[in-house]
Tab-separated table of C-alpha atoms and ligand atoms in Angstrom:
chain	number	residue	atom	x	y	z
V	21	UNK	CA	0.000	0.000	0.000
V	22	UNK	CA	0.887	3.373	-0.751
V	23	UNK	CA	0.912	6.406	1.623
V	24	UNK	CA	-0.277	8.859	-1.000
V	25	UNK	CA	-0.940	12.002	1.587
V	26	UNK	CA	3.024	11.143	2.370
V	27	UNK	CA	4.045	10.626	-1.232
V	28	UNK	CA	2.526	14.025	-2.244
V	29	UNK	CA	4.690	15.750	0.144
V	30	UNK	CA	7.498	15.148	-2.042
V	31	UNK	CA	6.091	17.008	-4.953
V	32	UNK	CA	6.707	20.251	-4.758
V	33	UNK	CA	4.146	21.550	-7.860
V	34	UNK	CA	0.863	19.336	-5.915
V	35	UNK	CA	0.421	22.253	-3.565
V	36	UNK	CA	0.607	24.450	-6.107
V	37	UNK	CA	-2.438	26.739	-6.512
V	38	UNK	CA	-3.920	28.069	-9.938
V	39	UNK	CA	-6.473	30.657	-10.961
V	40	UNK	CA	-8.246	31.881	-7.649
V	41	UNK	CA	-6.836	29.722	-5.388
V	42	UNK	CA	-7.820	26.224	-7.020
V	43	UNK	CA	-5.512	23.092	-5.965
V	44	UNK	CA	-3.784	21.823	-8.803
V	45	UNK	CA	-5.345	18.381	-9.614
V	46	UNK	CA	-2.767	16.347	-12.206
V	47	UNK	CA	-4.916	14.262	-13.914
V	48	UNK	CA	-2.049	14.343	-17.050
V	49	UNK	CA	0.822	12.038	-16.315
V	50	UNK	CA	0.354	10.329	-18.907
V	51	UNK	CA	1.786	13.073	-20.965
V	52	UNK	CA	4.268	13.887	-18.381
V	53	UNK	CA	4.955	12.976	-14.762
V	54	UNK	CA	5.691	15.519	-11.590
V	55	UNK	CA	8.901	15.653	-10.061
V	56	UNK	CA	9.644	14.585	-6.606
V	57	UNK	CA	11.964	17.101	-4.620
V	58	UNK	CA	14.832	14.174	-4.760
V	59	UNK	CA	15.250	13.966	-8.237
V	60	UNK	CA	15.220	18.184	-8.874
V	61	UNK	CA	18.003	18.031	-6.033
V	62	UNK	CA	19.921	15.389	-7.830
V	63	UNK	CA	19.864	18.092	-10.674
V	64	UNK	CA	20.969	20.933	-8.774
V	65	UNK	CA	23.314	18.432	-6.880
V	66	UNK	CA	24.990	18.021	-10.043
V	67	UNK	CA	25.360	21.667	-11.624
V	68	UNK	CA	26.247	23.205	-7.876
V	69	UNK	CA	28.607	20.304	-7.639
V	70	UNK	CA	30.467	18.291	-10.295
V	71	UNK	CA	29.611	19.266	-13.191
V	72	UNK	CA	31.672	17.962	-16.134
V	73	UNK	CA	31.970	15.996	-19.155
V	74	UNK	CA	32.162	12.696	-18.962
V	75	UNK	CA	34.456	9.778	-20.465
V	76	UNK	CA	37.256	12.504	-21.429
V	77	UNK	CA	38.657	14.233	-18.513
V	78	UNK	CA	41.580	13.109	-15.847
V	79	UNK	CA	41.124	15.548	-13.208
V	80	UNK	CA	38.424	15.080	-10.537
V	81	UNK	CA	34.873	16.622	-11.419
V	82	UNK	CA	35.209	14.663	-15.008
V	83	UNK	CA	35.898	11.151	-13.110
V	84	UNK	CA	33.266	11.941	-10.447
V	85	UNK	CA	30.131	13.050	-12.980
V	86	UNK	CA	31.558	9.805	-14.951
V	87	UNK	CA	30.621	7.504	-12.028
V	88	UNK	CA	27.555	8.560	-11.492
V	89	UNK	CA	26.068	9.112	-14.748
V	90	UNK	CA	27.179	5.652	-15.450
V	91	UNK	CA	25.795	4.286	-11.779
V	92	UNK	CA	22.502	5.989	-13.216
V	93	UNK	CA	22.756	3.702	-16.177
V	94	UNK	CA	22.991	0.966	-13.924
V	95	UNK	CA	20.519	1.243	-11.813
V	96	UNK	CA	18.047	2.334	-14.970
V	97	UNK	CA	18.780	-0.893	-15.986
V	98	UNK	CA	18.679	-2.861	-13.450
V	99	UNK	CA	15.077	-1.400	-13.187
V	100	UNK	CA	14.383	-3.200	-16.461
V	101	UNK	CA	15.994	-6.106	-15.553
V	102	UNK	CA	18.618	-5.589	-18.714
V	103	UNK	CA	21.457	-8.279	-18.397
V	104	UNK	CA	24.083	-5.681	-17.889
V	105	UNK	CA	23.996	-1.440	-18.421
V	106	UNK	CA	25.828	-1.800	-21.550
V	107	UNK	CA	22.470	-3.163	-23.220
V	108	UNK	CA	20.753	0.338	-21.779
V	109	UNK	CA	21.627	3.206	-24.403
V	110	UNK	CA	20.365	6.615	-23.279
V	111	UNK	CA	18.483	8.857	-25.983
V	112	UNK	CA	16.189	12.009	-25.239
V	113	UNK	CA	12.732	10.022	-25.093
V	114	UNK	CA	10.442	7.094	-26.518
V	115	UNK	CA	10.487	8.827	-29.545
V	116	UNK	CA	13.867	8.822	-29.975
V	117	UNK	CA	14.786	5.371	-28.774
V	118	UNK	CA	12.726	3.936	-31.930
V	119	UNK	CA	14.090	6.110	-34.502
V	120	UNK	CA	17.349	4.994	-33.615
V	121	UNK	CA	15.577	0.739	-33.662
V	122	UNK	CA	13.991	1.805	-37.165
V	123	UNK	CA	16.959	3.749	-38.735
V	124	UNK	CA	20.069	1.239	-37.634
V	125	UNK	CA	18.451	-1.790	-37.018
V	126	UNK	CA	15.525	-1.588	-39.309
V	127	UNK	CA	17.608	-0.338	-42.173
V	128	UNK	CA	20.016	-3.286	-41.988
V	129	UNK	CA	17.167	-6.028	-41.362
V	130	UNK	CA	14.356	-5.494	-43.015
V	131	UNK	CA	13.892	-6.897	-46.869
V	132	UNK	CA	11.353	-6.121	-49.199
V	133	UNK	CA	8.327	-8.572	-48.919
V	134	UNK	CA	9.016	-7.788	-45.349
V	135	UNK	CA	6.190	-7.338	-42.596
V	136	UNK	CA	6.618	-5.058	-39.419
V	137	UNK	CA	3.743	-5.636	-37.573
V	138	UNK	CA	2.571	-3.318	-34.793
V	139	UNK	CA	-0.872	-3.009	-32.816
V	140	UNK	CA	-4.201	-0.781	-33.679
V	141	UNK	CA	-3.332	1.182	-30.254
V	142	UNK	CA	0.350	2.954	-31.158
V	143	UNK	CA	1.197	6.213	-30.487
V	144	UNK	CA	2.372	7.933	-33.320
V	145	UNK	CA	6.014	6.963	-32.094
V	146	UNK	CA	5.864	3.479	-32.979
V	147	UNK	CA	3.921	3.423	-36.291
V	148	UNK	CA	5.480	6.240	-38.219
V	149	UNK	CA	9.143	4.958	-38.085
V	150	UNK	CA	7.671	1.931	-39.457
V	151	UNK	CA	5.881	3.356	-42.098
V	152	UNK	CA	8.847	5.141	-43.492
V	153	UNK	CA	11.276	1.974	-43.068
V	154	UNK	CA	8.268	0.074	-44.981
V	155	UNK	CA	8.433	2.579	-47.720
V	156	UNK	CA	12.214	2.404	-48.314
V	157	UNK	CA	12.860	-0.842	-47.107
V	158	UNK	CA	9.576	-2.377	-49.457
V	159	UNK	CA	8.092	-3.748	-46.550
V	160	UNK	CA	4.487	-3.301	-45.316
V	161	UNK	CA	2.876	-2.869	-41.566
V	162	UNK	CA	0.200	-4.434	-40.256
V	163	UNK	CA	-2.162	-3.989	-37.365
V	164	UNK	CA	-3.409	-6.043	-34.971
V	165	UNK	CA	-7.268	-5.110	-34.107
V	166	UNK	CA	-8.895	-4.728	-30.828
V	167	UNK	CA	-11.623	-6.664	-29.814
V	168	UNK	CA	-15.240	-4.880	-28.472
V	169	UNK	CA	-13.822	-4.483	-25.112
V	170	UNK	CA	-10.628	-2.708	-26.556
V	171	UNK	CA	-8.371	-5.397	-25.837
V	172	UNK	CA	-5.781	-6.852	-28.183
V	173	UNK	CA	-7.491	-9.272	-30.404
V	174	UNK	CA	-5.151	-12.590	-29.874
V	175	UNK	CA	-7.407	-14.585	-32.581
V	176	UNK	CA	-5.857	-12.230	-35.378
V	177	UNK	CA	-2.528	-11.985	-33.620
V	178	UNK	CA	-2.293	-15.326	-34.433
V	179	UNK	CA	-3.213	-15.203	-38.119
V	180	UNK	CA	-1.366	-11.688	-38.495
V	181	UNK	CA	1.623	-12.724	-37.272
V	182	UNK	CA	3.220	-15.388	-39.670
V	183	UNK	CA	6.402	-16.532	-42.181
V	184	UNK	CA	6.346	-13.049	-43.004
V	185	UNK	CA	6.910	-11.285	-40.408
V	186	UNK	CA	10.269	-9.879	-39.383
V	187	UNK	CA	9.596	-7.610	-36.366
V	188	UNK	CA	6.782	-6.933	-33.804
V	189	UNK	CA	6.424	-3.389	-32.239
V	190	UNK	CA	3.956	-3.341	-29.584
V	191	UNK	CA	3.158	-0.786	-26.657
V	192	UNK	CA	2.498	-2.797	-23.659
V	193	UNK	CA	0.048	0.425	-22.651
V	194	UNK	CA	-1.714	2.476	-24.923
V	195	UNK	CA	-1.559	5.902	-24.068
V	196	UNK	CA	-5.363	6.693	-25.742
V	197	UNK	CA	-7.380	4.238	-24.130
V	198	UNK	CA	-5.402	2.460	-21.601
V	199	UNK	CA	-5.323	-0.843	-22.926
V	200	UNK	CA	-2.621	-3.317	-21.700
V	201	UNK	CA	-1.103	-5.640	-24.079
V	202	UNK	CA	-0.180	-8.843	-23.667
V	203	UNK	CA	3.465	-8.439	-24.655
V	204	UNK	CA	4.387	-11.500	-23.371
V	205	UNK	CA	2.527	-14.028	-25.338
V	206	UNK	CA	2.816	-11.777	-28.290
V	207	UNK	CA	6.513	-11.741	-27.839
V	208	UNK	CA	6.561	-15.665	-27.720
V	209	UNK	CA	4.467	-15.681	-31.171
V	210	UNK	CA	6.657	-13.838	-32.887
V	211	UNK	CA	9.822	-15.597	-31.383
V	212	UNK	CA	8.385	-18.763	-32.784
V	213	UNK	CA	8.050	-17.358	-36.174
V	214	UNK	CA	11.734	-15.725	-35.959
V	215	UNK	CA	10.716	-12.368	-35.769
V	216	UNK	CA	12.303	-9.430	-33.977
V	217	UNK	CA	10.183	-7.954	-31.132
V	218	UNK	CA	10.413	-3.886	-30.050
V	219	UNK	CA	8.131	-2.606	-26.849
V	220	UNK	CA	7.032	0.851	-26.490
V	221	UNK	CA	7.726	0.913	-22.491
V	222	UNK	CA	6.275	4.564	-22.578
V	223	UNK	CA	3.387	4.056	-20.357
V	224	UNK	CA	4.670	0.914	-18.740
V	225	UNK	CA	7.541	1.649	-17.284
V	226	UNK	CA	6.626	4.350	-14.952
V	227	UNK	CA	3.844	1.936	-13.798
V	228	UNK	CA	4.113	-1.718	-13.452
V	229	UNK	CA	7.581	-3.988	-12.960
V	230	UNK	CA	8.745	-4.314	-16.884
V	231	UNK	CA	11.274	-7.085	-17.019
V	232	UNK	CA	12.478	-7.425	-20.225
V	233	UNK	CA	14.127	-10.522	-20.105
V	234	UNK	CA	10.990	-11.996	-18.837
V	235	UNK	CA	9.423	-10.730	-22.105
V	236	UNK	CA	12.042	-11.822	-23.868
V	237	UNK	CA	12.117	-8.759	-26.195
V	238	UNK	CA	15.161	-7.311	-28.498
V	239	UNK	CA	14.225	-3.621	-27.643
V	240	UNK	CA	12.034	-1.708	-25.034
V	241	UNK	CA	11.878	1.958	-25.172
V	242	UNK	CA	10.902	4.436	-22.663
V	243	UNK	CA	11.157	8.250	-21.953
V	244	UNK	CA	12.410	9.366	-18.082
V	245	UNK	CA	10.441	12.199	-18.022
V	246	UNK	CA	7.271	9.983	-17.502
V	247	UNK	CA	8.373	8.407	-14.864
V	248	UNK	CA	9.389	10.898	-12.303
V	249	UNK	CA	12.748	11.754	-14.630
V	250	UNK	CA	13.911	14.718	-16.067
V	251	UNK	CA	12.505	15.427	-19.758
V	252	UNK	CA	15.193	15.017	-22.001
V	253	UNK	CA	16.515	11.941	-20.948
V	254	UNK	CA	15.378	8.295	-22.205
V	255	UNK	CA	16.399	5.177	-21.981
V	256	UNK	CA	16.394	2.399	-25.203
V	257	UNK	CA	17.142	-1.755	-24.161
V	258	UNK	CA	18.722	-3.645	-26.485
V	259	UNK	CA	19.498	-7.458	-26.341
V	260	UNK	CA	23.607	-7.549	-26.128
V	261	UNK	CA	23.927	-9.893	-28.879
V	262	UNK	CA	21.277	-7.637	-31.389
V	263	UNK	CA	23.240	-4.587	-30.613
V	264	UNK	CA	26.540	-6.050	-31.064
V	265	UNK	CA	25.181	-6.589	-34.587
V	266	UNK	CA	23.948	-3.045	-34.829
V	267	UNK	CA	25.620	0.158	-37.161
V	268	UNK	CA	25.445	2.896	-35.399
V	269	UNK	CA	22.653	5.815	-36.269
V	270	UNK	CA	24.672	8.866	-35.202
V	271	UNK	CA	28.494	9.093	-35.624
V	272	UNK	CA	30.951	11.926	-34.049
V	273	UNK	CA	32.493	12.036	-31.379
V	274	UNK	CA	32.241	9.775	-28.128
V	275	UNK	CA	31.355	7.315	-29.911
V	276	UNK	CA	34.522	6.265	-31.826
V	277	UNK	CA	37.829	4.675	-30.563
V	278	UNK	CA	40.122	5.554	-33.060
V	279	UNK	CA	39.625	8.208	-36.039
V	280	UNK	CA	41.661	8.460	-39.083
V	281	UNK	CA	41.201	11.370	-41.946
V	282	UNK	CA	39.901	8.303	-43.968
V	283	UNK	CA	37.992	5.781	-41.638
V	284	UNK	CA	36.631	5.482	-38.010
V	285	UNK	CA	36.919	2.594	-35.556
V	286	UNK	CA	33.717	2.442	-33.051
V	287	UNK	CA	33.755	2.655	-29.321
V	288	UNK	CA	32.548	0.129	-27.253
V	289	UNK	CA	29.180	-0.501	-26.503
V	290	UNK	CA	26.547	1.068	-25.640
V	291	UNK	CA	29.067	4.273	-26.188
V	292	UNK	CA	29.011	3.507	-29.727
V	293	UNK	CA	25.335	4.514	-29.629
V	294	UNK	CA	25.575	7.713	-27.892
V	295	UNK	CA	28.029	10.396	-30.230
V	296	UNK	CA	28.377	13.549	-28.841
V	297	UNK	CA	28.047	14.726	-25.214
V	298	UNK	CA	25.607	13.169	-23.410
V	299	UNK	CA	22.796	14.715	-21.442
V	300	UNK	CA	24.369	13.933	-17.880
V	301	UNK	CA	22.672	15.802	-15.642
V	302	UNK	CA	19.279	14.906	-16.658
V	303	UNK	CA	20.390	11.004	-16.386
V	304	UNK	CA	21.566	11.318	-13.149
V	305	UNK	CA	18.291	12.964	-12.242
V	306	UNK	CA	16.691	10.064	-14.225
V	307	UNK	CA	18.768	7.435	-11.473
V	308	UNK	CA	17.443	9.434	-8.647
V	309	UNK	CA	13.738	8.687	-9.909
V	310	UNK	CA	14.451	5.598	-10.381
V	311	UNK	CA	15.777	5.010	-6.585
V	312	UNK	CA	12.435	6.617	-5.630
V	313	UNK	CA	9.899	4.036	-7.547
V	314	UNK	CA	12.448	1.397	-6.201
V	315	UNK	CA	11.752	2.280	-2.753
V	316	UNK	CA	8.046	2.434	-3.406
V	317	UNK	CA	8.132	-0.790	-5.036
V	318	UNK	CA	6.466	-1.232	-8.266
V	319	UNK	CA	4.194	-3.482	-7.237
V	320	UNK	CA	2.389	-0.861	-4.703
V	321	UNK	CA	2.294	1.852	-8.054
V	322	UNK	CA	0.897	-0.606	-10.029
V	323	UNK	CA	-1.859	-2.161	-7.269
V	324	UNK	CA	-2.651	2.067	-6.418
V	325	UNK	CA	-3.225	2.168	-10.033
V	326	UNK	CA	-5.484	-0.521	-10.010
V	327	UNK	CA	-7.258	0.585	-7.218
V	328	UNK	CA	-7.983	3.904	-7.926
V	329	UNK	CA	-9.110	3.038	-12.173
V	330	UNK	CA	-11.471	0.996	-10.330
V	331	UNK	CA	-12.557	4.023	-8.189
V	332	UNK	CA	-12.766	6.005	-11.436
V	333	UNK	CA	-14.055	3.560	-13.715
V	334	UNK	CA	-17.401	3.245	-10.607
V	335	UNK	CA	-16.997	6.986	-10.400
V	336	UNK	CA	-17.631	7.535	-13.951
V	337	UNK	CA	-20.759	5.377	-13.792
V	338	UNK	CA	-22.496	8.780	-12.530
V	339	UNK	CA	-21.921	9.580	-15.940
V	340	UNK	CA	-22.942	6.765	-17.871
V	341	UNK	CA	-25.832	8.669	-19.799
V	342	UNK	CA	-23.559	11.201	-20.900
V	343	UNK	CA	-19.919	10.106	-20.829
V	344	UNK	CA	-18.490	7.441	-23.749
V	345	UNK	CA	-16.025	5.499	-21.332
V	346	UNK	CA	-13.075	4.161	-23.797
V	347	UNK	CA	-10.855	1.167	-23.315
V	348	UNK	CA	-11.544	-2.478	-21.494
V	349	UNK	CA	-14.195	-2.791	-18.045
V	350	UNK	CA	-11.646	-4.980	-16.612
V	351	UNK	CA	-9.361	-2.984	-14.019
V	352	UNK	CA	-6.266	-5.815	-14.505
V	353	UNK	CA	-6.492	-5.117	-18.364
V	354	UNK	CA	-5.912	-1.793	-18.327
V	355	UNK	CA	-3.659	1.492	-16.775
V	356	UNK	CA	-4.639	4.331	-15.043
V	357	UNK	CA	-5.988	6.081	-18.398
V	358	UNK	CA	-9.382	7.294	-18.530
V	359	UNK	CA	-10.802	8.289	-22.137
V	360	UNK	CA	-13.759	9.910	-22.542
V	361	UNK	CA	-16.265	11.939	-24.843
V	362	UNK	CA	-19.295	13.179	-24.971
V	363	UNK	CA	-21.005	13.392	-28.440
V	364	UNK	CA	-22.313	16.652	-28.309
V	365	UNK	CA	-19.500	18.180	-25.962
V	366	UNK	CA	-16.112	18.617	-28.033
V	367	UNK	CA	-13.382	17.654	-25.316
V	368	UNK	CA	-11.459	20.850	-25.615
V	369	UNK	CA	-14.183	22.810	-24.150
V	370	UNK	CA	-14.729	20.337	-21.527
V	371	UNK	CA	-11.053	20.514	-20.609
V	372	UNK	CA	-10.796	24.295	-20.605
V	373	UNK	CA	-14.240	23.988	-18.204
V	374	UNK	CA	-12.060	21.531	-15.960
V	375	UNK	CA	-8.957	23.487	-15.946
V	376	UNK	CA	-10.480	26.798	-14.711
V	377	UNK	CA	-11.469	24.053	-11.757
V	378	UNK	CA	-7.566	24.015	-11.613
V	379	UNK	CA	-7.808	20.004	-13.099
V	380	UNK	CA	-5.585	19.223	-16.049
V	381	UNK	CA	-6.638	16.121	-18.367
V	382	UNK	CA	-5.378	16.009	-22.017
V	383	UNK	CA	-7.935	16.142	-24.818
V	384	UNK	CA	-7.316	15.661	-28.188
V	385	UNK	CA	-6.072	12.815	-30.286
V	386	UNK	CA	-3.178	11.519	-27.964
V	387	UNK	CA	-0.356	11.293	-30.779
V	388	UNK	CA	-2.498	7.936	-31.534
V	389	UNK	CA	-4.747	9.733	-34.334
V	390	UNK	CA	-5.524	6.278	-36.144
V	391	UNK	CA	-6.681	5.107	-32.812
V	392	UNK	CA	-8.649	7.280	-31.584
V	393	UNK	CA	-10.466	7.678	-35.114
V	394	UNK	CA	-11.155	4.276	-34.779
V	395	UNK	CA	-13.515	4.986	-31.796
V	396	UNK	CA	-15.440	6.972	-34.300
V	397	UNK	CA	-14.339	10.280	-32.597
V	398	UNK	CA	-11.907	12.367	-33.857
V	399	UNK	CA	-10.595	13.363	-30.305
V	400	UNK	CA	-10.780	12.284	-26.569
V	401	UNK	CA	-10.995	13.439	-23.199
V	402	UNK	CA	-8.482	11.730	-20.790
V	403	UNK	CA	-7.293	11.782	-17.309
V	404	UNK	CA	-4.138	10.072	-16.760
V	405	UNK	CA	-3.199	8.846	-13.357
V	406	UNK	CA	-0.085	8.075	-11.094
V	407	UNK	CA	1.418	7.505	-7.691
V	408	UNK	CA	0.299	10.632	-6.203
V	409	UNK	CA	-3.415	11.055	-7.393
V	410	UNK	CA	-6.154	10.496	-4.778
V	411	UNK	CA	-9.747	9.147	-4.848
V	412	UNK	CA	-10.656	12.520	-3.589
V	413	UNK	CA	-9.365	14.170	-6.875
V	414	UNK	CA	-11.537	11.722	-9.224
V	415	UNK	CA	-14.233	12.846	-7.080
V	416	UNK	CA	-13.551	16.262	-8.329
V	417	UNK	CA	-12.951	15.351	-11.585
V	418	UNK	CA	-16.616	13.713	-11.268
V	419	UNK	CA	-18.195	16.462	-9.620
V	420	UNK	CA	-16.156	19.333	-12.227
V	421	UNK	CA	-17.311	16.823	-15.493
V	422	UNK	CA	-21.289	17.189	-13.570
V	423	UNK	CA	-21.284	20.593	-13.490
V	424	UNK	CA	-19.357	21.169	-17.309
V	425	UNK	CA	-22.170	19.594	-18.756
V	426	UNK	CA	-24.218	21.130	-16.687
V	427	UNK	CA	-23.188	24.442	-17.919
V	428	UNK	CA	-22.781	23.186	-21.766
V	429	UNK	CA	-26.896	22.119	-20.977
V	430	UNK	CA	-26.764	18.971	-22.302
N	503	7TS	N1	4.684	5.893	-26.841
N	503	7TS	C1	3.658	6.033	-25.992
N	503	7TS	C2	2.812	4.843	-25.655
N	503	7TS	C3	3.417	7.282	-25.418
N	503	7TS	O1	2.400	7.417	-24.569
N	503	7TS	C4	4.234	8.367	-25.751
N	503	7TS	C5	3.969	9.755	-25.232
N	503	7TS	C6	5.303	8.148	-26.611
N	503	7TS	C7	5.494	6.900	-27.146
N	503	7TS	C8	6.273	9.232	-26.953
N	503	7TS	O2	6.973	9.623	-25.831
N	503	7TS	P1	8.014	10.824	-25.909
N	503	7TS	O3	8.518	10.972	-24.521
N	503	7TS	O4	9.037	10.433	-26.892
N	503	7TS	O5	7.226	12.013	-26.374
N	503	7TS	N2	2.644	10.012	-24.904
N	503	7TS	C9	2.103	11.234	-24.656
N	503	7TS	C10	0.778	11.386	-24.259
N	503	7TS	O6	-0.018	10.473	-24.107
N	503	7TS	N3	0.535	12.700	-24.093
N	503	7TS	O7	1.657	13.381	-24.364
N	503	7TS	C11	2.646	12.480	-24.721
């Protein structure tokens, strides 16, 4: 069990107030997380104290940043389970992490005739990397339907997923509706039928235990600033004996060994993925968040989570006449993502009605335009919560959605 009044001490924005003196109610981590006090100190720790480049410098500040942006690495992924921190490379965000799977990897690997293979729920992140490696490489996506309750449909899984294809990129959470994924038993179909597998950790990560080798998957992305991290600072897994195989996406500096004017020889790993200077501080700050879900244990985030969708999803029941409630009934098959619309209401104006209540949701398509069209809408309404929310702020979001509709008179 969490202590959520104690946890929320620890966040310096929560007590923040906004308009006339409304408490802040973040109902938008899914877009991006608040910061607890030990992770902004590990920050200022850093700049006030030992600030310098790593991997380059004898004298004392370079060899003491070095250790500890590589002990962040370490315990980053460890947090993954990764088989050692030279499979964790470090890029800005989920984003990032694929581009560098679709451009090195997916440029050396995939053939014409070849299928990638990614679920109906992706962000825009991991479906429009593929699209363009399709298009060059002469390879086509597919996409794996939900069923009525917005889970993944495993009948078609196992008809889409065949001879043909050569890599499966799945989010284990979708960020629109909330849907968990089976990555797992996907994983294990596509292993049988020698395909490549790539998880978009995004909304994982930050809330359940991820263990990739328990997946059994060749990549996992994930952005820090999601889960308690810095922004800026991201973390990609690969399998050691895939990224031994791997050409590098960006080449410079830091990431060579020995440089010639006519050829380069590359570092080791996972430097070899990382050219140029590194963003240092904000993995550090990334470590620090990381020692803070670790002491939580992800179990209690992920059984708060369930807890209090199960609150929301009873809460929303209120609503039922009015409210479209998105994504599967069953608390275990889903994260703490509730999407919503109303079909007279466009969700922008019942957002700006909640924030003026000082609540922040996120309405729009989600980055997951395909999926959210495919709910017939062309955008959503959706509070996304974490560690620190309370049942007494779905009760406001509740009571705040009431009296919006209320005042819309529908
Ligand atoms: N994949 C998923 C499943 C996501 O939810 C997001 C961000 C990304 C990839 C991209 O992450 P980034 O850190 O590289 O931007 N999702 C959201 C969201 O739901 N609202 O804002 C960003």
């Amino acid at each position: 069990m969490l202590d959520v009044m104690k946890i929320r001490e620890d966040f310096p924005v929560l007590s923040k107030k906004v308009y006339d003196g409304k408490p802040l109610v973040w109902l938008d981590s899914a877009a991006t997380s608040q910061k607890p006090r030990r992770v902004i100190q590990a920050l200022v720790d850093y700049y006030e104290g030992y600030n310098a480049n790593v991997h380059r410098g004898v004298h004392a500040l370079s060899m003491e940043s070095t250790e500890r942006y590589e002990d962040a690495r370490a315990k980053v992924a460890g947090f993954i389970n990764a088989e050692s921190p030279e499979s964790l490379i470090w890029t800005r965000n989920t984003t990032e992490a694929i581009n560098v799977v679709a451009n090195s990897w997916g440029e050396d690997n995939i053939k014409p005739g070849d299928e990638i293979v990614v679920t109906a729920l992706e962000h825009h992140s991991n479906l429009v990397p593929w699209q363009q490696v399709a298009r060059k490489r002469g390879a086509k996506v597919r996409i794996l339907p939900l069923t009525d309750d917005h889970t993944l449909d495993m009948d078609a899984a196992e008809s889409i997923i065949g001879p043909r294809t050569r890599l499966l990129a799945a989010t284990q959470v979708s960020n629109s509706i909330g849907t968990i994924v089976p990555v797992k038993e996907l994983a294990k179909k596509a292993r049988a039928v020698g395909a490549a597998v790539l998880i978009d950790g995004a909304q994982s990560v930050p809330h359940m235990p991820v263990d990739v080798q328990d997946i059994d998957c060749d990549f996992l992305a994930f952005s820090g600033h999601k889960m308690l991290g810095p922004t800026g600072i991201g973390g990609l897994y690969v399998k050691r004996d895939v990224l031994e195989r791997m050409n590098p996406f960006l080449t410079g500096g830091e990431m060579v060994l020995a440089v010639s004017y006519e050829d380069a020889t590359w570092n080791e790993l996972p430097m070899r993925f990382e050219a140029g200077t590194p963003n240092i501080a904000d993995a550090i700050g990334l470590g620090a968040a990381v020692d803070y879900l670790q002491d939580l244990g992800m179990e209690n985030v992920r059984d708060h989570e369930i807890a209090l969708t199960k609150y929301a999803l009873d809460a929303f029941k209120e609503l039922e006449e009015e409210l479209d409630v998105h994504g599967p009934k069953d608390t275990v098959m889903r994260g703490g993502i509730v999407s919503f619309h109303h079909p007279d209401v466009h969700p922008h104006d019942l957002g700006t009605v909640l924030d003026r209540q000082g609540i922040a949701i996120r309405t729009g398509h989600h980055c997951a335009m395909p999926m959210v069209q495919s709910l017939g809408v062309a955008a959503t309404a959706r509070a996304s919560m974490y560690l620190y929310n309370t049942e007494e702020e779905v009760d406001m979001l509740v009571d705040a959605l009431k009296e919006a509709l209320r005042y819309f008179r529908v």
